[in-house]
CSV table of N, CA and C in Angstrom, one decimal:
chain,number,residue,atom,x,y,z
A,1,MET,N,0.7,-1.1,-0.2
A,1,MET,CA,0.3,-0.1,-0.1
A,1,MET,C,1.0,1.2,0.0
A,2,PRO,N,0.6,2.1,-1.4
A,2,PRO,CA,1.9,3.1,-1.4
A,2,PRO,C,1.4,4.3,-0.2
A,3,ILE,N,2.4,5.3,0.7
A,3,ILE,CA,2.0,6.1,2.2
A,3,ILE,C,1.8,7.4,0.7
A,4,ALA,N,0.4,8.1,1.0
A,4,ALA,CA,0.4,9.4,1.2
A,4,ALA,C,0.8,10.1,1.2
A,5,ALA,N,1.8,11.4,0.3
A,5,ALA,CA,3.0,12.4,0.6
A,5,ALA,C,2.0,13.5,1.4
A,6,GLN,N,2.4,14.1,1.8
A,6,GLN,CA,2.8,14.5,2.3
A,6,GLN,C,3.0,16.7,2.6
A,7,ARG,N,1.8,17.1,2.4
A,7,ARG,CA,2.3,18.4,1.4
A,7,ARG,C,2.2,19.2,2.7
A,8,LEU,N,4.1,20.4,2.7
A,8,LEU,CA,5.0,21.0,3.6
A,8,LEU,C,4.8,22.6,2.6
A,9,LEU,N,4.3,23.8,4.5
A,9,LEU,CA,4.8,24.5,3.2
A,9,LEU,C,5.9,25.0,4.8
A,10,VAL,N,6.9,25.8,3.8
A,10,VAL,CA,7.8,26.2,4.4
A,10,VAL,C,7.7,27.6,3.8
A,11,ARG,N,7.9,28.4,4.6
A,11,ARG,CA,8.9,29.5,4.0
A,11,ARG,C,9.8,31.0,5.0
A,12,LEU,N,9.9,31.1,4.3
A,12,LEU,CA,11.8,31.9,4.5
A,12,LEU,C,11.5,33.4,4.7
A,13,ALA,N,11.7,33.8,5.6
A,13,ALA,CA,11.3,35.2,5.4
A,13,ALA,C,12.8,35.5,5.8
A,14,ASN,N,13.7,37.1,5.8
A,14,ASN,CA,15.2,38.0,6.4
A,14,ASN,C,14.4,38.3,7.3
A,15,ARG,N,13.4,38.8,7.9
A,15,ARG,CA,13.3,39.3,8.7
A,15,ARG,C,11.3,38.9,9.4
A,16,TYR,N,11.0,39.0,10.6
A,16,TYR,CA,10.3,39.1,11.6
A,16,TYR,C,9.8,39.9,11.8
A,17,VAL,N,8.8,41.2,11.7
A,17,VAL,CA,8.7,42.1,12.8
A,17,VAL,C,7.7,41.8,13.6
A,18,PRO,N,8.2,41.5,15.5
A,18,PRO,CA,6.6,41.5,16.3
A,18,PRO,C,6.3,43.1,16.9
A,19,ALA,N,5.0,42.7,16.7
A,19,ALA,CA,4.1,43.8,17.1
A,19,ALA,C,4.8,44.8,18.5
A,20,LEU,N,5.6,44.0,19.5
A,20,LEU,CA,5.9,44.3,20.3
A,20,LEU,C,7.3,42.8,20.9
A,21,THR,N,8.3,44.0,21.5
A,21,THR,CA,9.4,43.8,21.1
A,21,THR,C,9.5,42.6,23.0
A,22,ALA,N,10.4,41.9,23.1
A,22,ALA,CA,10.3,42.0,24.8
A,22,ALA,C,10.4,42.7,26.0
A,23,GLY,N,9.6,43.2,26.9
A,23,GLY,CA,10.2,44.3,27.6
A,23,GLY,C,9.3,44.8,27.9
A,24,GLY,N,9.1,45.8,29.3
A,24,GLY,CA,8.3,46.2,30.1
A,24,GLY,C,7.7,46.9,29.5
A,25,TYR,N,6.6,47.4,29.7
A,25,TYR,CA,5.3,48.4,29.2
A,25,TYR,C,4.5,48.5,30.0
A,26,THR,N,3.9,50.6,30.3
A,26,THR,CA,3.2,50.7,30.4
A,26,THR,C,1.6,51.1,29.6
A,27,ILE,N,0.9,50.2,29.8
A,27,ILE,CA,-0.4,50.8,28.9
A,27,ILE,C,-1.2,52.0,29.8
A,28,GLY,N,-2.1,52.8,29.1
A,28,GLY,CA,-2.7,53.7,29.5
A,28,GLY,C,-4.2,53.3,29.3
A,29,VAL,N,-4.7,54.1,29.9
A,29,VAL,CA,-6.5,54.5,29.6
A,29,VAL,C,-6.9,55.4,29.9
A,30,ARG,N,-7.8,56.5,29.1
A,30,ARG,CA,-7.8,57.5,29.6
A,30,ARG,C,-9.6,57.4,29.0
A,31,HIS,N,-10.3,57.7,29.7
A,31,HIS,CA,-12.3,57.2,30.4
A,31,HIS,C,-12.4,59.0,30.5
A,32,THR,N,-12.6,59.0,29.2
A,32,THR,CA,-13.9,60.4,29.6
A,32,THR,C,-15.4,60.5,29.3
A,33,ALA,N,-16.1,61.1,30.2
A,33,ALA,CA,-17.9,60.8,30.7
A,33,ALA,C,-18.6,61.8,30.0
A,34,PRO,N,-19.2,62.6,28.9
A,34,PRO,CA,-19.6,64.0,29.4
A,34,PRO,C,-20.5,64.4,30.2
A,35,SER,N,-21.0,63.5,31.0
A,35,SER,CA,-21.3,64.4,32.3
A,35,SER,C,-20.3,63.8,33.4
A,36,GLY,N,-19.2,63.2,33.2
A,36,GLY,CA,-18.3,63.3,34.4
A,36,GLY,C,-17.0,63.3,34.6
A,37,PRO,N,-16.0,63.3,35.3
A,37,PRO,CA,-15.0,63.4,35.6
A,37,PRO,C,-14.4,62.3,34.7
A,38,GLU,N,-12.8,62.3,34.3
A,38,GLU,CA,-11.6,62.1,33.5
A,38,GLU,C,-11.5,60.9,34.1
A,39,LEU,N,-10.6,59.5,33.7
A,39,LEU,CA,-11.0,58.6,34.5
A,39,LEU,C,-9.8,57.6,33.6
A,40,PHE,N,-8.7,57.8,34.5
A,40,PHE,CA,-7.6,56.9,34.1
A,40,PHE,C,-6.7,56.2,34.5
A,41,SER,N,-6.3,54.8,33.5
A,41,SER,CA,-5.3,54.1,34.5
A,41,SER,C,-4.4,53.3,33.3
A,42,ALA,N,-3.5,52.8,34.0
A,42,ALA,CA,-2.4,53.1,34.1
A,42,ALA,C,-2.0,51.1,34.8
A,43,ARG,N,-1.6,50.9,34.0
A,43,ARG,CA,-1.4,48.5,33.9
A,43,ARG,C,0.1,48.6,32.8
A,44,ARG,N,1.3,48.1,33.9
A,44,ARG,CA,2.4,47.5,33.7
A,44,ARG,C,2.3,46.8,32.9
A,45,VAL,N,2.7,46.1,32.3
A,45,VAL,CA,3.4,44.3,31.0
A,45,VAL,C,4.2,43.9,30.9
A,46,SER,N,4.5,43.2,31.0
A,46,SER,CA,6.0,42.1,30.8
A,46,SER,C,5.7,41.2,29.7
A,47,VAL,N,6.3,41.6,28.3
A,47,VAL,CA,6.3,40.9,27.2
A,47,VAL,C,8.2,40.5,27.2
A,48,ARG,N,7.5,38.6,26.7
A,48,ARG,CA,8.6,37.6,27.5
A,48,ARG,C,8.6,37.1,26.8
A,49,ALA,N,10.3,37.0,26.2
A,49,ALA,CA,11.1,36.2,25.8
A,49,ALA,C,12.5,35.0,25.8
A,50,PRO,N,13.1,34.2,25.1
A,50,PRO,CA,13.7,33.8,25.6
A,50,PRO,C,15.0,35.0,25.2
A,51,ARG,N,15.3,34.9,26.6
A,51,ARG,CA,17.0,35.6,26.7
A,51,ARG,C,18.3,34.5,26.2
A,52,PHE,N,18.5,33.9,27.0
A,52,PHE,CA,20.3,33.4,27.2
A,52,PHE,C,20.2,32.0,27.4
A,53,ALA,N,18.7,31.8,27.1
A,53,ALA,CA,18.5,29.8,26.4
A,53,ALA,C,17.7,29.6,26.0
A,54,LEU,N,17.3,28.1,24.8
A,54,LEU,CA,16.3,28.1,23.9
A,54,LEU,C,15.8,27.0,25.0
A,55,SER,N,14.6,27.1,24.7
A,55,SER,CA,13.8,25.4,26.1
A,55,SER,C,13.8,24.4,24.3
A,56,ALA,N,13.7,23.7,24.7
A,56,ALA,CA,13.6,22.1,23.8
A,56,ALA,C,12.0,22.7,23.2
A,57,HIS,N,10.7,23.5,24.0
A,57,HIS,CA,9.3,23.8,23.3
A,57,HIS,C,10.6,25.2,22.1
A,58,ASP,N,11.2,25.6,22.6
A,58,ASP,CA,11.7,26.1,21.2
A,58,ASP,C,12.5,25.9,19.9
A,59,VAL,N,12.5,24.7,20.2
A,59,VAL,CA,12.9,24.0,18.7
A,59,VAL,C,11.8,22.9,18.4
A,60,LEU,N,11.2,23.0,16.7
A,60,LEU,CA,10.9,22.0,16.1
A,60,LEU,C,12.2,20.6,15.9
A,61,ALA,N,12.9,21.2,15.3
A,61,ALA,CA,13.3,20.6,14.8
A,61,ALA,C,15.1,21.1,14.9
A,62,CYS,N,16.1,19.8,14.5
A,62,CYS,CA,17.2,20.3,14.3
A,62,CYS,C,18.1,19.1,13.3
A,63,HIS,N,19.1,20.0,12.3
A,63,HIS,CA,20.0,19.1,11.3
A,63,HIS,C,21.4,19.1,11.9
A,64,PRO,N,22.3,18.3,12.1
A,64,PRO,CA,22.3,16.8,12.0
A,64,PRO,C,21.6,16.3,13.7
A,65,ALA,N,20.2,15.5,12.9
A,65,ALA,CA,19.5,15.0,13.9
A,65,ALA,C,20.5,14.7,15.6
A,66,PRO,N,20.1,15.0,16.6
A,66,PRO,CA,20.5,14.1,17.5
A,66,PRO,C,21.3,13.1,17.2
A,67,GLY,N,22.4,12.5,17.3
A,67,GLY,CA,22.6,11.1,17.5
A,67,GLY,C,23.3,10.7,16.3
A,68,ALA,N,23.0,11.5,14.8
A,68,ALA,CA,24.0,11.4,14.0
A,68,ALA,C,24.5,11.3,13.4
A,69,TRP,N,25.8,11.0,12.6
A,69,TRP,CA,27.3,10.3,12.8
A,69,TRP,C,27.2,10.5,11.2
A,70,GLY,N,28.1,10.9,10.8
A,70,GLY,CA,28.8,10.7,8.9
A,70,GLY,C,29.5,12.1,9.1
A,71,ASP,N,29.6,12.3,7.9
A,71,ASP,CA,30.3,13.5,6.6
A,71,ASP,C,29.0,14.5,7.0
A,72,PHE,N,28.8,15.8,7.6
A,72,PHE,CA,28.5,16.4,7.2
A,72,PHE,C,29.0,17.8,6.3
A,73,SER,N,30.1,17.8,6.6
A,73,SER,CA,31.0,19.0,5.9
A,73,SER,C,30.5,19.5,5.2
A,74,LEU,N,29.6,19.0,3.7
A,74,LEU,CA,28.6,19.3,2.9
A,74,LEU,C,26.8,20.2,2.9
A,75,THR,N,26.6,19.6,4.7
A,75,THR,CA,25.5,20.2,4.7
A,75,THR,C,25.6,21.6,5.9
A,76,LEU,N,23.9,22.3,5.7
A,76,LEU,CA,24.0,23.3,6.9
A,76,LEU,C,23.6,22.8,7.6
A,77,PRO,N,24.1,23.6,9.0
A,77,PRO,CA,22.9,22.9,10.4
A,77,PRO,C,22.1,23.8,10.5
A,78,HIS,N,21.1,23.6,10.9
A,78,HIS,CA,20.6,24.2,11.4
A,78,HIS,C,19.3,23.8,12.0
A,79,LEU,N,18.7,24.6,12.8
A,79,LEU,CA,17.3,24.8,14.0
A,79,LEU,C,16.0,25.2,13.2
A,80,ALA,N,14.3,24.1,13.3
A,80,ALA,CA,13.8,24.8,13.1
A,80,ALA,C,12.7,25.4,14.0
A,81,LEU,N,12.7,26.2,14.3
A,81,LEU,CA,12.0,26.9,15.9
A,81,LEU,C,10.3,26.5,15.2
A,82,THR,N,10.2,26.6,16.4
A,82,THR,CA,8.1,26.9,17.0
A,82,THR,C,7.7,27.6,16.2
A,83,SER,N,8.7,29.4,16.3
A,83,SER,CA,7.8,30.3,16.3
A,83,SER,C,8.6,31.2,15.2
A,84,PRO,N,7.9,31.9,14.2
A,84,PRO,CA,9.2,32.9,13.5
A,84,PRO,C,9.3,33.6,14.1
A,85,VAL,N,8.9,34.1,15.2
A,85,VAL,CA,9.4,35.8,16.0
A,85,VAL,C,10.3,35.4,16.5
A,86,LEU,N,10.3,34.1,17.3
A,86,LEU,CA,11.6,34.3,17.5
A,86,LEU,C,12.9,35.0,18.1
A,87,PRO,N,14.1,34.7,17.0
A,87,PRO,CA,15.3,35.2,16.4
A,87,PRO,C,14.8,37.6,16.9
A,88,TRP,N,13.6,37.6,16.2
A,88,TRP,CA,13.0,39.0,16.5
A,88,TRP,C,11.9,39.5,18.0
A,89,ALA,N,12.1,38.8,19.2
A,89,ALA,CA,11.4,38.9,19.3
A,89,ALA,C,12.2,39.8,20.7
A,90,ARG,N,13.7,40.0,21.0
A,90,ARG,CA,14.3,41.4,21.4
A,90,ARG,C,15.2,41.4,20.2
A,91,THR,N,15.2,42.4,20.5
A,91,THR,CA,16.0,43.9,19.9
A,91,THR,C,18.0,44.0,20.3
A,92,ALA,N,19.2,43.9,19.2
A,92,ALA,CA,19.7,43.9,19.4
A,92,ALA,C,20.3,45.2,18.2
A,93,LEU,N,21.2,45.1,19.3
A,93,LEU,CA,21.8,47.1,18.5
A,93,LEU,C,22.3,47.3,17.3
A,94,ALA,N,21.1,47.9,16.3
A,94,ALA,CA,21.1,47.8,14.3
A,94,ALA,C,23.9,48.1,14.6
A,95,THR,N,23.9,47.8,13.0
A,95,THR,CA,25.7,48.1,13.3
A,95,THR,C,25.5,49.9,13.3
A,96,GLY,N,25.0,50.9,12.5
A,96,GLY,CA,25.0,51.7,12.5
A,96,GLY,C,24.0,52.8,11.3
A,97,PRO,N,23.3,54.1,11.6
A,97,PRO,CA,22.4,54.8,11.5
A,97,PRO,C,22.6,54.1,9.4
A,98,GLY,N,20.5,53.4,9.5
A,98,GLY,CA,20.5,52.9,8.1
A,98,GLY,C,20.2,51.7,8.0
A,99,HIS,N,20.8,50.9,8.7
A,99,HIS,CA,21.2,49.1,8.8
A,99,HIS,C,19.7,48.6,9.6
A,100,GLU,N,19.3,48.1,9.4
A,100,GLU,CA,17.9,46.9,9.6
A,100,GLU,C,18.2,46.5,11.1
A,101,GLN,N,17.6,46.8,11.8
A,101,GLN,CA,17.2,46.0,13.0
A,101,GLN,C,17.6,44.2,13.5
A,102,ALA,N,19.3,43.4,13.6
A,102,ALA,CA,20.3,43.0,13.9
A,102,ALA,C,18.9,42.0,14.4
A,103,SER,N,19.0,40.4,14.4
A,103,SER,CA,18.9,39.7,15.4
A,103,SER,C,19.4,39.1,16.0
A,104,TRP,N,18.4,39.2,17.7
A,104,TRP,CA,19.6,38.1,18.9
A,104,TRP,C,20.3,37.9,18.3
A,105,MET,N,20.1,36.9,18.1
A,105,MET,CA,19.9,35.2,18.3
A,105,MET,C,21.0,34.6,16.4
A,106,ALA,N,22.3,33.6,17.0
A,106,ALA,CA,22.9,33.6,16.0
A,106,ALA,C,23.3,31.4,16.5
A,107,LEU,N,23.0,30.9,15.2
A,107,LEU,CA,23.8,29.5,15.0
A,107,LEU,C,24.8,30.0,14.6
A,108,LEU,N,25.5,28.8,16.2
A,108,LEU,CA,27.6,28.7,16.0
A,108,LEU,C,27.8,27.8,15.7
A,109,VAL,N,28.3,27.1,14.5
A,109,VAL,CA,28.9,25.4,14.1
A,109,VAL,C,30.2,25.7,14.9
A,110,LEU,N,30.0,24.2,15.7
A,110,LEU,CA,31.5,23.9,16.3
A,110,LEU,C,31.9,22.8,16.2
A,111,THR,N,32.9,22.9,15.5
A,111,THR,CA,33.9,21.7,15.3
A,111,THR,C,34.8,20.8,16.5
A,112,PRO,N,34.6,20.1,16.2
A,112,PRO,CA,35.2,19.7,17.7
A,112,PRO,C,37.0,20.3,17.9
A,113,SER,N,37.9,20.3,17.3
A,113,SER,CA,39.0,20.7,17.4
A,113,SER,C,39.0,22.4,18.1
A,114,ASP,N,37.4,23.0,18.3
A,114,ASP,CA,37.8,24.5,18.4
A,114,ASP,C,37.2,24.4,20.4
A,115,THR,N,37.0,23.2,20.5
A,115,THR,CA,36.5,22.8,22.2
A,115,THR,C,37.8,23.5,22.4
A,116,ALA,N,38.3,22.6,23.8
A,116,ALA,CA,39.1,22.8,24.6
A,116,ALA,C,39.6,21.6,24.7
A,117,MET,N,38.9,20.4,24.7
A,117,MET,CA,39.0,19.2,24.5
A,117,MET,C,39.7,18.8,23.8
A,118,GLY,N,39.3,19.1,22.3
A,118,GLY,CA,39.7,19.1,21.5
A,118,GLY,C,39.9,17.2,21.4
A,119,ALA,N,37.9,17.2,20.8
A,119,ALA,CA,37.5,15.7,20.8
A,119,ALA,C,37.7,14.8,19.5
A,120,ALA,N,38.4,13.5,19.2
A,120,ALA,CA,37.6,12.8,18.1
A,120,ALA,C,36.3,13.0,17.6
A,121,PRO,N,36.5,12.7,16.6
A,121,PRO,CA,34.7,13.1,16.3
A,121,PRO,C,33.6,11.5,17.1
A,122,ALA,N,34.0,10.6,17.5
A,122,ALA,CA,33.7,9.9,18.3
A,122,ALA,C,32.8,9.8,19.7
A,123,GLN,N,33.8,11.3,20.3
A,123,GLN,CA,33.4,11.8,21.2
A,123,GLN,C,33.2,12.6,21.7
A,124,GLU,N,32.2,12.2,23.3
A,124,GLU,CA,31.4,13.7,23.4
A,124,GLU,C,31.9,14.3,23.6
A,125,VAL,N,32.0,15.8,23.0
A,125,VAL,CA,32.1,17.3,22.6
A,125,VAL,C,31.4,17.9,23.8
A,126,ALA,N,32.2,18.3,24.8
A,126,ALA,CA,31.5,19.2,26.5
A,126,ALA,C,31.9,20.7,26.3
A,127,LEU,N,30.4,21.0,26.1
A,127,LEU,CA,30.2,23.1,26.5
A,127,LEU,C,29.8,23.2,26.9
A,128,GLY,N,30.2,23.6,28.2
A,128,GLY,CA,29.6,23.9,29.5
A,128,GLY,C,28.7,24.6,29.8
A,129,SER,N,28.0,25.0,30.5
A,129,SER,CA,27.1,26.1,30.7
A,129,SER,C,28.0,26.3,31.4
A,130,ARG,N,27.0,28.3,31.6
A,130,ARG,CA,28.1,29.0,32.6
A,130,ARG,C,26.6,29.7,33.2
A,131,THR,N,26.2,30.2,34.3
A,131,THR,CA,25.3,31.8,34.9
A,131,THR,C,26.1,33.1,33.5
A,132,VAL,N,24.8,33.4,34.4
A,132,VAL,CA,24.9,34.8,33.4
A,132,VAL,C,25.8,35.6,33.9
A,133,ALA,N,25.8,36.2,35.5
A,133,ALA,CA,26.3,36.6,35.5
A,133,ALA,C,27.8,36.1,35.5
A,134,SER,N,28.1,35.4,35.2
A,134,SER,CA,29.7,35.0,35.1
A,134,SER,C,30.2,35.7,33.3
A,135,LEU,N,28.8,35.3,32.7
A,135,LEU,CA,28.8,36.2,31.3
A,135,LEU,C,29.2,38.0,31.3
A,136,MET,N,29.1,38.3,32.4
A,136,MET,CA,28.7,40.0,32.6
A,136,MET,C,30.0,40.6,33.0
A,137,SER,N,30.8,39.9,34.0
A,137,SER,CA,31.9,39.5,34.5
A,137,SER,C,33.6,37.8,34.2
A,138,PRO,N,33.3,38.2,32.9
A,138,PRO,CA,34.8,37.5,32.0
A,138,PRO,C,35.7,37.4,32.8
A,139,GLU,N,37.0,36.4,32.7
A,139,GLU,CA,36.8,36.2,33.2
A,139,GLU,C,38.6,37.5,32.0
A,140,PRO,N,40.0,37.1,33.0
A,140,PRO,CA,41.0,38.3,32.3
A,140,PRO,C,40.9,38.0,30.2
A,141,GLY,N,41.3,39.3,29.9
A,141,GLY,CA,41.6,38.9,28.3
A,141,GLY,C,40.4,38.4,27.5
A,142,VAL,N,39.0,38.2,28.2
A,142,VAL,CA,37.8,38.0,27.7
A,142,VAL,C,36.8,39.1,27.0
A,143,LEU,N,36.2,39.4,26.4
A,143,LEU,CA,35.6,40.3,26.0
A,143,LEU,C,34.6,39.5,26.1
A,144,GLY,N,33.0,40.1,26.9
A,144,GLY,CA,31.6,39.5,27.4
A,144,GLY,C,30.9,40.4,27.2
A,145,PRO,N,29.6,40.7,27.0
A,145,PRO,CA,28.2,41.6,26.3
A,145,PRO,C,28.1,42.2,27.4
A,146,ALA,N,28.0,43.8,26.8
A,146,ALA,CA,27.4,44.4,27.1
A,146,ALA,C,25.7,44.1,27.8
A,147,LEU,N,25.8,43.9,28.4
A,147,LEU,CA,24.0,43.1,29.3
A,147,LEU,C,23.2,44.1,30.0
A,148,THR,N,22.4,44.6,29.5
A,148,THR,CA,21.9,45.6,30.6
A,148,THR,C,20.6,44.8,31.3
A,149,GLN,N,19.5,45.5,32.7
A,149,GLN,CA,18.4,45.9,32.9
A,149,GLN,C,18.3,43.9,33.2
A,150,VAL,N,19.5,43.3,33.9
A,150,VAL,CA,19.2,41.9,33.7
A,150,VAL,C,19.4,41.9,35.3
A,151,SER,N,18.5,41.5,35.7
A,151,SER,CA,17.6,40.8,37.4
A,151,SER,C,18.1,40.0,37.4
A,152,GLY,N,18.3,39.6,39.3
A,152,GLY,CA,19.0,38.7,40.2
A,152,GLY,C,18.9,37.5,39.6
A,153,GLU,N,17.8,37.5,39.5
A,153,GLU,CA,17.5,36.0,38.7
A,153,GLU,C,17.6,36.0,37.8
A,154,GLU,N,18.0,36.5,36.5
A,154,GLU,CA,18.6,36.5,35.4
A,154,GLU,C,20.4,35.8,35.6
A,155,LYS,N,20.5,36.9,36.3
A,155,LYS,CA,22.0,36.3,36.5
A,155,LYS,C,22.2,35.0,37.4
A,156,ALA,N,21.6,34.5,37.3
A,156,ALA,CA,21.5,33.6,38.4
A,156,ALA,C,21.4,32.3,37.8
A,157,SER,N,20.6,32.9,36.7
A,157,SER,CA,20.2,31.8,35.5
A,157,SER,C,21.6,30.7,35.0
A,158,SER,N,21.3,29.9,34.2
A,158,SER,CA,22.3,29.3,33.4
A,158,SER,C,22.3,29.5,32.1
A,159,CYS,N,23.4,29.4,31.2
A,159,CYS,CA,22.9,29.5,29.8
A,159,CYS,C,23.9,28.6,29.0
A,160,LEU,N,22.7,27.6,29.0
A,160,LEU,CA,22.8,26.3,28.3
A,160,LEU,C,23.4,26.0,27.3
A,161,PRO,N,24.6,25.7,26.2
A,161,PRO,CA,24.8,26.4,25.3
A,161,PRO,C,23.9,25.2,24.2
A,162,TRP,N,22.4,25.3,23.0
A,162,TRP,CA,22.0,24.4,22.3
A,162,TRP,C,23.2,22.9,21.9
A,163,THR,N,22.9,22.4,22.0
A,163,THR,CA,24.0,21.4,20.6
A,163,THR,C,23.2,20.2,20.8
A,164,SER,N,23.4,19.6,18.9
A,164,SER,CA,22.3,18.8,18.5
A,164,SER,C,22.5,18.1,19.4
A,165,ARG,N,23.0,17.7,20.8
A,165,ARG,CA,22.7,16.1,21.2
A,165,ARG,C,21.7,16.8,22.5
A,166,ARG,N,21.3,17.0,21.9
A,166,ARG,CA,19.6,17.6,23.0
A,166,ARG,C,18.9,17.1,22.6
A,167,ALA,N,18.2,16.7,23.2
A,167,ALA,CA,16.4,15.7,21.6
A,167,ALA,C,16.1,17.0,21.2
A,168,CYS,N,15.5,17.1,19.9
A,168,CYS,CA,15.4,18.3,19.2
A,168,CYS,C,13.8,17.7,18.6
């Protein structure tokens, strides 16, 4: 019995502009009634988005697949995200006047020789996690990110690198 082919819609975009980027906002409402006083109320809301690590729910699929083995030197490693807005949910500094806002997210592709262990292909490559606080105050000779408005909870959180060895 033949298997029915499934249709899959793939849309590639160079950017997706969200209605609101992650951050704090104040929403104000002013109500004026013809026979009464003007009423005003304000509410503070927070739009959240991943900042230092992706969860398993943020990634739909990845290539190479977890546990895959072989020569992937001619293929493009990639992640398929569950939300098209995720790379633009936060803002990064633009590179100068007239430049578009850059995505805050990047995919780094490392080979075993890029790690401190220099592992052979068959070995597990150890990419360690660190706290956000340790990234804000890196060791001498290392340029760290210029992070602003980082809460105490975020400073204590872990930046665990996403690797193809994690389940996608």
